[in-house]
Amino acid sequence: SAEGLQVARTTDIAAYEAYLEARQLYYARGHDNLNIALALLNEAVALDPNYAPAWSTLASVYSVYDFNTDNTQADAERWGRAGMAAARRAIALDPLSGEAQARLGSFLVESRDLVSAMERFDRALELSPNDASVLNTIAQHYSEFGYFESSLELARRALEIDPAVPLYNNSVGGVLSRTSESNLDEEVRYFRAGIAIDPQLEFLWSNTYKAYQLRGRREDALRVLEEQQQFFPDSRFLSHRLRLVRAWGDGPDAIRAILDELMPWVRVD
């Protein structure tokens, strides 16, 4: 409708530019990126309170914020409420937004209202069957529910639609890792494809490392960490992980000694 088209766009150039930048930061993940994205999106909706895509993306940022920041349970609950409110605001402005419907479904999952969540996911797929972001969001939840076949189909469709988004490569690899017939080489191939697009995304390196580590492939896991360190030379966490993996074959006493040394560095809440 003309009204729906209006709320899906904005005449405020500053709001649009803030939205675009925030969306890229959202895909990149990471604590600092998401903090900046939140600031930009709050700026965008302040400039144009009726800009539905900005509200929808604000909900999307809140949906992953808990997993990318240090927080308390109270923080997570507060962000969840803010995210659900943003998703509902987006739907109120544009009921035909598949992304907003999918994101509201995500928050309903967190609220353990799975029946309503599945209704939102079905509606999102009906409205936006070719929106890669919608497909990827729902694929993640289907994987959590154990619907691996449907999850993998949606994740692969998202990647086919937009192969330039590293997050979608990560999603396919992640779903594959959860299946009963997981194939290490195939998992790693998708993670590596994402790294090739953007080697600054730490979660892709971490998932590649874990794929080897969980199968006892110490030397391969070590090579991944050493390669990652070239891109993150100042990461203390990565340096500590490297030390632990190198001590892997030296027995529990060696590992325990490193852990004892690191305890003052590890923050205990």
PDB file of C-alpha atoms in Angstrom:
ATOM      1  CA  SER A   1       0.000   0.000   0.000  1.00  0.00           C
ATOM      2  CA  ALA A   2       1.039   3.625  -0.336  1.00  0.00           C
ATOM      3  CA  GLU A   3       0.980   3.990   3.434  1.00  0.00           C
ATOM      4  CA  GLY A   4       3.214   0.944   3.892  1.00  0.00           C
ATOM      5  CA  LEU A   5       5.638   2.244   1.292  1.00  0.00           C
ATOM      6  CA  GLN A   6       5.813   5.564   3.121  1.00  0.00           C
ATOM      7  CA  VAL A   7       6.778   4.081   6.495  1.00  0.00           C
ATOM      8  CA  ALA A   8       9.327   1.800   4.819  1.00  0.00           C
ATOM      9  CA  ARG A   9      11.146   4.902   3.588  1.00  0.00           C
ATOM     10  CA  THR A  10      12.235   8.183   5.085  1.00  0.00           C
ATOM     11  CA  THR A  11      12.743  11.650   3.654  1.00  0.00           C
ATOM     12  CA  ASP A  12      15.285  12.401   6.385  1.00  0.00           C
ATOM     13  CA  ILE A  13      18.721  11.805   4.852  1.00  0.00           C
ATOM     14  CA  ALA A  14      20.473  11.751   8.226  1.00  0.00           C
ATOM     15  CA  ALA A  15      18.060   9.100   9.539  1.00  0.00           C
ATOM     16  CA  TYR A  16      18.607   6.979   6.427  1.00  0.00           C
ATOM     17  CA  GLU A  17      22.399   7.227   6.631  1.00  0.00           C
ATOM     18  CA  ALA A  18      22.365   6.341  10.334  1.00  0.00           C
ATOM     19  CA  TYR A  19      20.166   3.335   9.546  1.00  0.00           C
ATOM     20  CA  LEU A  20      22.460   2.097   6.779  1.00  0.00           C
ATOM     21  CA  GLU A  21      25.586   2.369   8.901  1.00  0.00           C
ATOM     22  CA  ALA A  22      23.891   0.669  11.845  1.00  0.00           C
ATOM     23  CA  ARG A  23      22.770  -2.215   9.661  1.00  0.00           C
ATOM     24  CA  GLN A  24      26.334  -2.944   8.564  1.00  0.00           C
ATOM     25  CA  LEU A  25      27.503  -2.837  12.174  1.00  0.00           C
ATOM     26  CA  TYR A  26      24.705  -5.215  13.157  1.00  0.00           C
ATOM     27  CA  TYR A  27      25.906  -7.787  10.628  1.00  0.00           C
ATOM     28  CA  ALA A  28      29.478  -7.412  11.878  1.00  0.00           C
ATOM     29  CA  ARG A  29      28.438  -8.123  15.487  1.00  0.00           C
ATOM     30  CA  GLY A  30      30.813  -7.476  18.393  1.00  0.00           C
ATOM     31  CA  HIS A  31      30.317  -5.354  21.499  1.00  0.00           C
ATOM     32  CA  ASP A  32      31.670  -2.073  20.119  1.00  0.00           C
ATOM     33  CA  ASN A  33      29.872  -2.402  16.778  1.00  0.00           C
ATOM     34  CA  LEU A  34      26.537  -3.077  18.428  1.00  0.00           C
ATOM     35  CA  ASN A  35      26.923  -0.171  20.849  1.00  0.00           C
ATOM     36  CA  ILE A  36      27.492   2.183  17.935  1.00  0.00           C
ATOM     37  CA  ALA A  37      24.583   0.609  16.042  1.00  0.00           C
ATOM     38  CA  LEU A  38      22.257   1.227  18.987  1.00  0.00           C
ATOM     39  CA  ALA A  39      23.295   4.867  19.158  1.00  0.00           C
ATOM     40  CA  LEU A  40      22.796   5.323  15.411  1.00  0.00           C
ATOM     41  CA  LEU A  41      19.394   3.656  15.388  1.00  0.00           C
ATOM     42  CA  ASN A  42      18.165   5.664  18.348  1.00  0.00           C
ATOM     43  CA  GLU A  43      19.290   8.744  16.437  1.00  0.00           C
ATOM     44  CA  ALA A  44      17.431   7.542  13.329  1.00  0.00           C
ATOM     45  CA  VAL A  45      14.107   6.963  15.116  1.00  0.00           C
ATOM     46  CA  ALA A  46      14.458  10.273  16.923  1.00  0.00           C
ATOM     47  CA  LEU A  47      14.855  12.022  13.569  1.00  0.00           C
ATOM     48  CA  ASP A  48      11.973  10.072  12.014  1.00  0.00           C
ATOM     49  CA  PRO A  49       9.799   8.247  14.577  1.00  0.00           C
ATOM     50  CA  ASN A  50       7.755   6.662  11.762  1.00  0.00           C
ATOM     51  CA  TYR A  51      10.700   5.031   9.991  1.00  0.00           C
ATOM     52  CA  ALA A  52       9.726   1.363  10.378  1.00  0.00           C
ATOM     53  CA  PRO A  53      12.970  -0.254   9.090  1.00  0.00           C
ATOM     54  CA  ALA A  54      14.980   1.621  11.716  1.00  0.00           C
ATOM     55  CA  TRP A  55      12.704   0.288  14.462  1.00  0.00           C
ATOM     56  CA  SER A  56      12.976  -3.215  13.042  1.00  0.00           C
ATOM     57  CA  THR A  57      16.766  -3.077  12.914  1.00  0.00           C
ATOM     58  CA  LEU A  58      16.832  -1.645  16.437  1.00  0.00           C
ATOM     59  CA  ALA A  59      14.939  -4.760  17.529  1.00  0.00           C
ATOM     60  CA  SER A  60      17.431  -6.908  15.632  1.00  0.00           C
ATOM     61  CA  VAL A  61      20.384  -5.331  17.428  1.00  0.00           C
ATOM     62  CA  TYR A  62      18.760  -5.886  20.817  1.00  0.00           C
ATOM     63  CA  SER A  63      18.102  -9.522  19.879  1.00  0.00           C
ATOM     64  CA  VAL A  64      21.839 -10.282  19.607  1.00  0.00           C
ATOM     65  CA  TYR A  65      23.143  -7.742  22.124  1.00  0.00           C
ATOM     66  CA  ASP A  66      22.942 -10.165  25.028  1.00  0.00           C
ATOM     67  CA  PHE A  67      25.304 -12.604  23.269  1.00  0.00           C
ATOM     68  CA  ASN A  68      27.916 -10.004  22.414  1.00  0.00           C
ATOM     69  CA  THR A  69      28.307  -8.134  25.699  1.00  0.00           C
ATOM     70  CA  ASP A  70      29.072  -8.742  29.340  1.00  0.00           C
ATOM     71  CA  ASN A  71      25.815  -8.445  31.221  1.00  0.00           C
ATOM     72  CA  THR A  72      23.669  -9.432  34.154  1.00  0.00           C
ATOM     73  CA  GLN A  73      20.306 -11.162  34.000  1.00  0.00           C
ATOM     74  CA  ALA A  74      18.661  -7.817  34.702  1.00  0.00           C
ATOM     75  CA  ASP A  75      20.495  -6.300  31.709  1.00  0.00           C
ATOM     76  CA  ALA A  76      19.356  -9.115  29.433  1.00  0.00           C
ATOM     77  CA  GLU A  77      15.747  -8.725  30.556  1.00  0.00           C
ATOM     78  CA  ARG A  78      15.868  -4.958  30.034  1.00  0.00           C
ATOM     79  CA  TRP A  79      17.275  -5.350  26.518  1.00  0.00           C
ATOM     80  CA  GLY A  80      14.673  -7.987  25.768  1.00  0.00           C
ATOM     81  CA  ARG A  81      11.871  -5.623  26.743  1.00  0.00           C
ATOM     82  CA  ALA A  82      13.394  -2.825  24.667  1.00  0.00           C
ATOM     83  CA  GLY A  83      13.793  -5.121  21.686  1.00  0.00           C
ATOM     84  CA  MET A  84      10.243  -6.440  21.851  1.00  0.00           C
ATOM     85  CA  ALA A  85       8.917  -2.884  22.120  1.00  0.00           C
ATOM     86  CA  ALA A  86      10.940  -1.885  19.043  1.00  0.00           C
ATOM     87  CA  ALA A  87       9.667  -4.898  17.075  1.00  0.00           C
ATOM     88  CA  ARG A  88       6.060  -4.130  18.019  1.00  0.00           C
ATOM     89  CA  ARG A  89       6.567  -0.490  17.056  1.00  0.00           C
ATOM     90  CA  ALA A  90       7.916  -1.574  13.657  1.00  0.00           C
ATOM     91  CA  ILE A  91       4.913  -3.836  13.085  1.00  0.00           C
ATOM     92  CA  ALA A  92       2.492  -1.108  14.157  1.00  0.00           C
ATOM     93  CA  LEU A  93       4.047   1.145  11.530  1.00  0.00           C
ATOM     94  CA  ASP A  94       4.375  -1.541   8.868  1.00  0.00           C
ATOM     95  CA  PRO A  95       2.396  -4.767   9.460  1.00  0.00           C
ATOM     96  CA  LEU A  96       3.753  -6.116   6.165  1.00  0.00           C
ATOM     97  CA  SER A  97       7.368  -6.084   7.351  1.00  0.00           C
ATOM     98  CA  GLY A  98       8.568  -9.675   7.357  1.00  0.00           C
ATOM     99  CA  GLU A  99      11.731  -8.687   9.200  1.00  0.00           C
ATOM    100  CA  ALA A 100       9.774  -7.099  12.049  1.00  0.00           C
ATOM    101  CA  GLN A 101       7.496 -10.146  12.286  1.00  0.00           C
ATOM    102  CA  ALA A 102      10.522 -12.471  12.444  1.00  0.00           C
ATOM    103  CA  ARG A 103      12.234 -10.346  15.045  1.00  0.00           C
ATOM    104  CA  LEU A 104       9.152 -10.239  17.243  1.00  0.00           C
ATOM    105  CA  GLY A 105       9.127 -14.017  16.932  1.00  0.00           C
ATOM    106  CA  SER A 106      12.684 -14.068  18.282  1.00  0.00           C
ATOM    107  CA  PHE A 107      11.674 -12.172  21.408  1.00  0.00           C
ATOM    108  CA  LEU A 108       8.637 -14.392  21.878  1.00  0.00           C
ATOM    109  CA  VAL A 109      10.993 -17.384  21.846  1.00  0.00           C
ATOM    110  CA  GLU A 110      12.981 -15.735  24.627  1.00  0.00           C
ATOM    111  CA  SER A 111       9.700 -15.228  26.503  1.00  0.00           C
ATOM    112  CA  ARG A 112       8.951 -18.953  25.988  1.00  0.00           C
ATOM    113  CA  ASP A 113       5.785 -18.205  24.024  1.00  0.00           C
ATOM    114  CA  LEU A 114       6.697 -20.690  21.303  1.00  0.00           C
ATOM    115  CA  VAL A 115       3.245 -20.977  19.770  1.00  0.00           C
ATOM    116  CA  SER A 116       3.040 -17.236  19.136  1.00  0.00           C
ATOM    117  CA  ALA A 117       6.656 -17.215  17.963  1.00  0.00           C
ATOM    118  CA  MET A 118       5.978 -19.881  15.320  1.00  0.00           C
ATOM    119  CA  GLU A 119       2.948 -17.901  14.144  1.00  0.00           C
ATOM    120  CA  ARG A 120       5.178 -14.864  13.667  1.00  0.00           C
ATOM    121  CA  PHE A 121       7.790 -16.917  11.824  1.00  0.00           C
ATOM    122  CA  ASP A 122       5.136 -18.331   9.495  1.00  0.00           C
ATOM    123  CA  ARG A 123       3.838 -14.821   8.829  1.00  0.00           C
ATOM    124  CA  ALA A 124       7.365 -13.530   8.185  1.00  0.00           C
ATOM    125  CA  LEU A 125       8.034 -16.265   5.628  1.00  0.00           C
ATOM    126  CA  GLU A 126       4.701 -15.526   3.962  1.00  0.00           C
ATOM    127  CA  LEU A 127       5.497 -11.810   3.724  1.00  0.00           C
ATOM    128  CA  SER A 128       9.203 -12.032   2.863  1.00  0.00           C
ATOM    129  CA  PRO A 129      10.069 -15.429   1.357  1.00  0.00           C
ATOM    130  CA  ASN A 130      13.141 -13.985  -0.376  1.00  0.00           C
ATOM    131  CA  ASP A 131      14.491 -11.751   2.390  1.00  0.00           C
ATOM    132  CA  ALA A 132      17.852 -13.224   3.410  1.00  0.00           C
ATOM    133  CA  SER A 133      17.774 -11.605   6.842  1.00  0.00           C
ATOM    134  CA  VAL A 134      14.352 -13.100   7.600  1.00  0.00           C
ATOM    135  CA  LEU A 135      15.386 -16.536   6.362  1.00  0.00           C
ATOM    136  CA  ASN A 136      18.572 -16.480   8.409  1.00  0.00           C
ATOM    137  CA  THR A 137      16.794 -15.372  11.589  1.00  0.00           C
ATOM    138  CA  ILE A 138      14.214 -18.135  11.372  1.00  0.00           C
ATOM    139  CA  ALA A 139      16.865 -20.710  10.420  1.00  0.00           C
ATOM    140  CA  GLN A 140      18.651 -20.022  13.688  1.00  0.00           C
ATOM    141  CA  HIS A 141      15.529 -20.638  15.722  1.00  0.00           C
ATOM    142  CA  TYR A 142      14.555 -23.744  13.791  1.00  0.00           C
ATOM    143  CA  SER A 143      18.017 -25.098  14.568  1.00  0.00           C
ATOM    144  CA  GLU A 144      17.470 -24.392  18.274  1.00  0.00           C
ATOM    145  CA  PHE A 145      14.170 -26.273  18.094  1.00  0.00           C
ATOM    146  CA  GLY A 146      15.872 -29.264  16.457  1.00  0.00           C
ATOM    147  CA  TYR A 147      14.248 -28.710  13.046  1.00  0.00           C
ATOM    148  CA  PHE A 148      17.614 -29.159  11.352  1.00  0.00           C
ATOM    149  CA  GLU A 149      16.392 -30.006   7.862  1.00  0.00           C
ATOM    150  CA  SER A 150      14.160 -26.930   7.648  1.00  0.00           C
ATOM    151  CA  SER A 151      16.835 -24.807   9.312  1.00  0.00           C
ATOM    152  CA  LEU A 152      19.492 -25.846   6.839  1.00  0.00           C
ATOM    153  CA  GLU A 153      17.184 -25.202   3.894  1.00  0.00           C
ATOM    154  CA  LEU A 154      16.447 -21.654   5.077  1.00  0.00           C
ATOM    155  CA  ALA A 155      20.085 -20.903   5.943  1.00  0.00           C
ATOM    156  CA  ARG A 156      21.245 -22.063   2.518  1.00  0.00           C
ATOM    157  CA  ARG A 157      18.550 -20.005   0.799  1.00  0.00           C
ATOM    158  CA  ALA A 158      19.677 -16.913   2.710  1.00  0.00           C
ATOM    159  CA  LEU A 159      23.257 -17.488   1.622  1.00  0.00           C
ATOM    160  CA  GLU A 160      22.215 -18.076  -1.987  1.00  0.00           C
ATOM    161  CA  ILE A 161      20.266 -14.806  -2.002  1.00  0.00           C
ATOM    162  CA  ASP A 162      23.082 -12.772  -0.449  1.00  0.00           C
ATOM    163  CA  PRO A 163      26.428 -14.632  -0.613  1.00  0.00           C
ATOM    164  CA  ALA A 164      28.380 -11.492   0.340  1.00  0.00           C
ATOM    165  CA  VAL A 165      27.194 -11.557   3.975  1.00  0.00           C
ATOM    166  CA  PRO A 166      29.673 -13.570   6.098  1.00  0.00           C
ATOM    167  CA  LEU A 167      27.050 -14.121   8.790  1.00  0.00           C
ATOM    168  CA  TYR A 168      25.073 -16.316   6.405  1.00  0.00           C
ATOM    169  CA  ASN A 169      28.090 -18.535   5.753  1.00  0.00           C
ATOM    170  CA  ASN A 170      28.477 -18.824   9.506  1.00  0.00           C
ATOM    171  CA  SER A 171      24.829 -19.808   9.874  1.00  0.00           C
ATOM    172  CA  VAL A 172      25.070 -22.658   7.368  1.00  0.00           C
ATOM    173  CA  GLY A 173      28.222 -23.960   9.026  1.00  0.00           C
ATOM    174  CA  GLY A 174      26.626 -23.639  12.451  1.00  0.00           C
ATOM    175  CA  VAL A 175      23.500 -25.562  11.466  1.00  0.00           C
ATOM    176  CA  LEU A 176      25.624 -28.287   9.887  1.00  0.00           C
ATOM    177  CA  SER A 177      27.591 -28.632  13.127  1.00  0.00           C
ATOM    178  CA  ARG A 178      24.373 -29.475  15.004  1.00  0.00           C
ATOM    179  CA  THR A 179      23.165 -32.224  12.706  1.00  0.00           C
ATOM    180  CA  SER A 180      23.724 -35.890  13.471  1.00  0.00           C
ATOM    181  CA  GLU A 181      25.548 -36.340  10.175  1.00  0.00           C
ATOM    182  CA  SER A 182      27.794 -33.301  10.480  1.00  0.00           C
ATOM    183  CA  ASN A 183      30.806 -33.182   8.193  1.00  0.00           C
ATOM    184  CA  LEU A 184      33.871 -31.349   9.476  1.00  0.00           C
ATOM    185  CA  ASP A 185      35.216 -30.363   6.071  1.00  0.00           C
ATOM    186  CA  GLU A 186      31.867 -28.962   4.989  1.00  0.00           C
ATOM    187  CA  GLU A 187      31.399 -26.996   8.215  1.00  0.00           C
ATOM    188  CA  VAL A 188      34.865 -25.491   7.993  1.00  0.00           C
ATOM    189  CA  ARG A 189      34.395 -24.645   4.321  1.00  0.00           C
ATOM    190  CA  TYR A 190      31.481 -22.353   5.178  1.00  0.00           C
ATOM    191  CA  PHE A 191      33.251 -20.747   8.125  1.00  0.00           C
ATOM    192  CA  ARG A 192      36.324 -20.190   5.947  1.00  0.00           C
ATOM    193  CA  ALA A 193      34.212 -18.653   3.196  1.00  0.00           C
ATOM    194  CA  GLY A 194      32.940 -16.112   5.711  1.00  0.00           C
ATOM    195  CA  ILE A 195      36.472 -15.378   6.901  1.00  0.00           C
ATOM    196  CA  ALA A 196      37.560 -14.800   3.308  1.00  0.00           C
ATOM    197  CA  ILE A 197      34.914 -12.080   3.022  1.00  0.00           C
ATOM    198  CA  ASP A 198      35.761 -10.422   6.333  1.00  0.00           C
ATOM    199  CA  PRO A 199      38.643 -11.770   8.448  1.00  0.00           C
ATOM    200  CA  GLN A 200      37.848  -9.264  11.225  1.00  0.00           C
ATOM    201  CA  LEU A 201      34.777 -11.201  12.363  1.00  0.00           C
ATOM    202  CA  GLU A 202      35.956 -13.047  15.458  1.00  0.00           C
ATOM    203  CA  PHE A 203      32.966 -15.388  15.706  1.00  0.00           C
ATOM    204  CA  LEU A 204      33.900 -17.023  12.384  1.00  0.00           C
ATOM    205  CA  TRP A 205      37.402 -17.780  13.657  1.00  0.00           C
ATOM    206  CA  SER A 206      35.998 -19.049  16.934  1.00  0.00           C
ATOM    207  CA  ASN A 207      33.589 -21.411  15.200  1.00  0.00           C
ATOM    208  CA  THR A 208      36.340 -22.720  12.921  1.00  0.00           C
ATOM    209  CA  TYR A 209      38.533 -23.375  15.944  1.00  0.00           C
ATOM    210  CA  LYS A 210      35.695 -25.098  17.807  1.00  0.00           C
ATOM    211  CA  ALA A 211      34.923 -27.353  14.845  1.00  0.00           C
ATOM    212  CA  TYR A 212      38.426 -28.800  15.100  1.00  0.00           C
ATOM    213  CA  GLN A 213      38.725 -28.652  18.884  1.00  0.00           C
ATOM    214  CA  LEU A 214      35.515 -30.577  19.519  1.00  0.00           C
ATOM    215  CA  ARG A 215      36.820 -33.409  17.363  1.00  0.00           C
ATOM    216  CA  GLY A 216      40.196 -33.537  19.083  1.00  0.00           C
ATOM    217  CA  ARG A 217      42.041 -32.085  16.074  1.00  0.00           C
ATOM    218  CA  ARG A 218      44.562 -30.177  18.194  1.00  0.00           C
ATOM    219  CA  GLU A 219      47.046 -29.302  15.455  1.00  0.00           C
ATOM    220  CA  ASP A 220      44.335 -27.965  13.152  1.00  0.00           C
ATOM    221  CA  ALA A 221      42.777 -26.001  16.006  1.00  0.00           C
ATOM    222  CA  LEU A 222      46.178 -24.547  16.851  1.00  0.00           C
ATOM    223  CA  ARG A 223      46.800 -23.503  13.246  1.00  0.00           C
ATOM    224  CA  VAL A 224      43.455 -21.654  13.202  1.00  0.00           C
ATOM    225  CA  LEU A 225      44.381 -19.714  16.338  1.00  0.00           C
ATOM    226  CA  GLU A 226      47.831 -18.854  15.006  1.00  0.00           C
ATOM    227  CA  GLU A 227      46.319 -17.616  11.764  1.00  0.00           C
ATOM    228  CA  GLN A 228      43.696 -15.640  13.672  1.00  0.00           C
ATOM    229  CA  GLN A 229      46.377 -13.964  15.761  1.00  0.00           C
ATOM    230  CA  GLN A 230      47.735 -12.302  12.625  1.00  0.00           C
ATOM    231  CA  PHE A 231      44.473 -10.347  12.434  1.00  0.00           C
ATOM    232  CA  PHE A 232      44.076  -9.822  16.203  1.00  0.00           C
ATOM    233  CA  PRO A 233      47.640  -9.371  17.496  1.00  0.00           C
ATOM    234  CA  ASP A 234      46.528  -7.426  20.589  1.00  0.00           C
ATOM    235  CA  SER A 235      43.866  -9.852  21.785  1.00  0.00           C
ATOM    236  CA  ARG A 236      44.760 -11.071  25.272  1.00  0.00           C
ATOM    237  CA  PHE A 237      41.960 -13.628  25.184  1.00  0.00           C
ATOM    238  CA  LEU A 238      43.380 -15.134  21.993  1.00  0.00           C
ATOM    239  CA  SER A 239      46.900 -15.216  23.431  1.00  0.00           C
ATOM    240  CA  HIS A 240      45.659 -17.072  26.499  1.00  0.00           C
ATOM    241  CA  ARG A 241      43.700 -19.537  24.392  1.00  0.00           C
ATOM    242  CA  LEU A 242      46.807 -20.203  22.306  1.00  0.00           C
ATOM    243  CA  ARG A 243      48.816 -20.978  25.421  1.00  0.00           C
ATOM    244  CA  LEU A 244      46.203 -23.423  26.623  1.00  0.00           C
ATOM    245  CA  VAL A 245      45.966 -25.238  23.302  1.00  0.00           C
ATOM    246  CA  ARG A 246      49.745 -25.482  23.041  1.00  0.00           C
ATOM    247  CA  ALA A 247      49.775 -27.035  26.516  1.00  0.00           C
ATOM    248  CA  TRP A 248      47.034 -29.460  25.516  1.00  0.00           C
ATOM    249  CA  GLY A 249      49.429 -32.330  24.971  1.00  0.00           C
ATOM    250  CA  ASP A 250      51.513 -31.619  28.088  1.00  0.00           C
ATOM    251  CA  GLY A 251      49.012 -33.033  30.527  1.00  0.00           C
ATOM    252  CA  PRO A 252      46.573 -31.595  33.091  1.00  0.00           C
ATOM    253  CA  ASP A 253      49.295 -30.175  35.354  1.00  0.00           C
ATOM    254  CA  ALA A 254      50.571 -27.881  32.610  1.00  0.00           C
ATOM    255  CA  ILE A 255      47.067 -26.664  31.808  1.00  0.00           C
ATOM    256  CA  ARG A 256      46.268 -26.154  35.486  1.00  0.00           C
ATOM    257  CA  ALA A 257      49.404 -24.065  35.944  1.00  0.00           C
ATOM    258  CA  ILE A 258      48.371 -21.759  33.105  1.00  0.00           C
ATOM    259  CA  LEU A 259      44.842 -21.463  34.467  1.00  0.00           C
ATOM    260  CA  ASP A 260      46.182 -20.594  37.932  1.00  0.00           C
ATOM    261  CA  GLU A 261      48.323 -17.881  36.353  1.00  0.00           C
ATOM    262  CA  LEU A 262      45.364 -16.483  34.418  1.00  0.00           C
ATOM    263  CA  MET A 263      42.901 -16.390  37.310  1.00  0.00           C
ATOM    264  CA  PRO A 264      43.737 -12.788  38.341  1.00  0.00           C
ATOM    265  CA  TRP A 265      43.083 -11.731  34.752  1.00  0.00           C
ATOM    266  CA  VAL A 266      39.741 -13.513  34.467  1.00  0.00           C
ATOM    267  CA  ARG A 267      36.944 -11.360  35.866  1.00  0.00           C
ATOM    268  CA  VAL A 268      34.600 -13.166  38.229  1.00  0.00           C
ATOM    269  CA  ASP A 269      31.218 -11.448  38.680  1.00  0.00           C
TER     270      ASP A 269
END
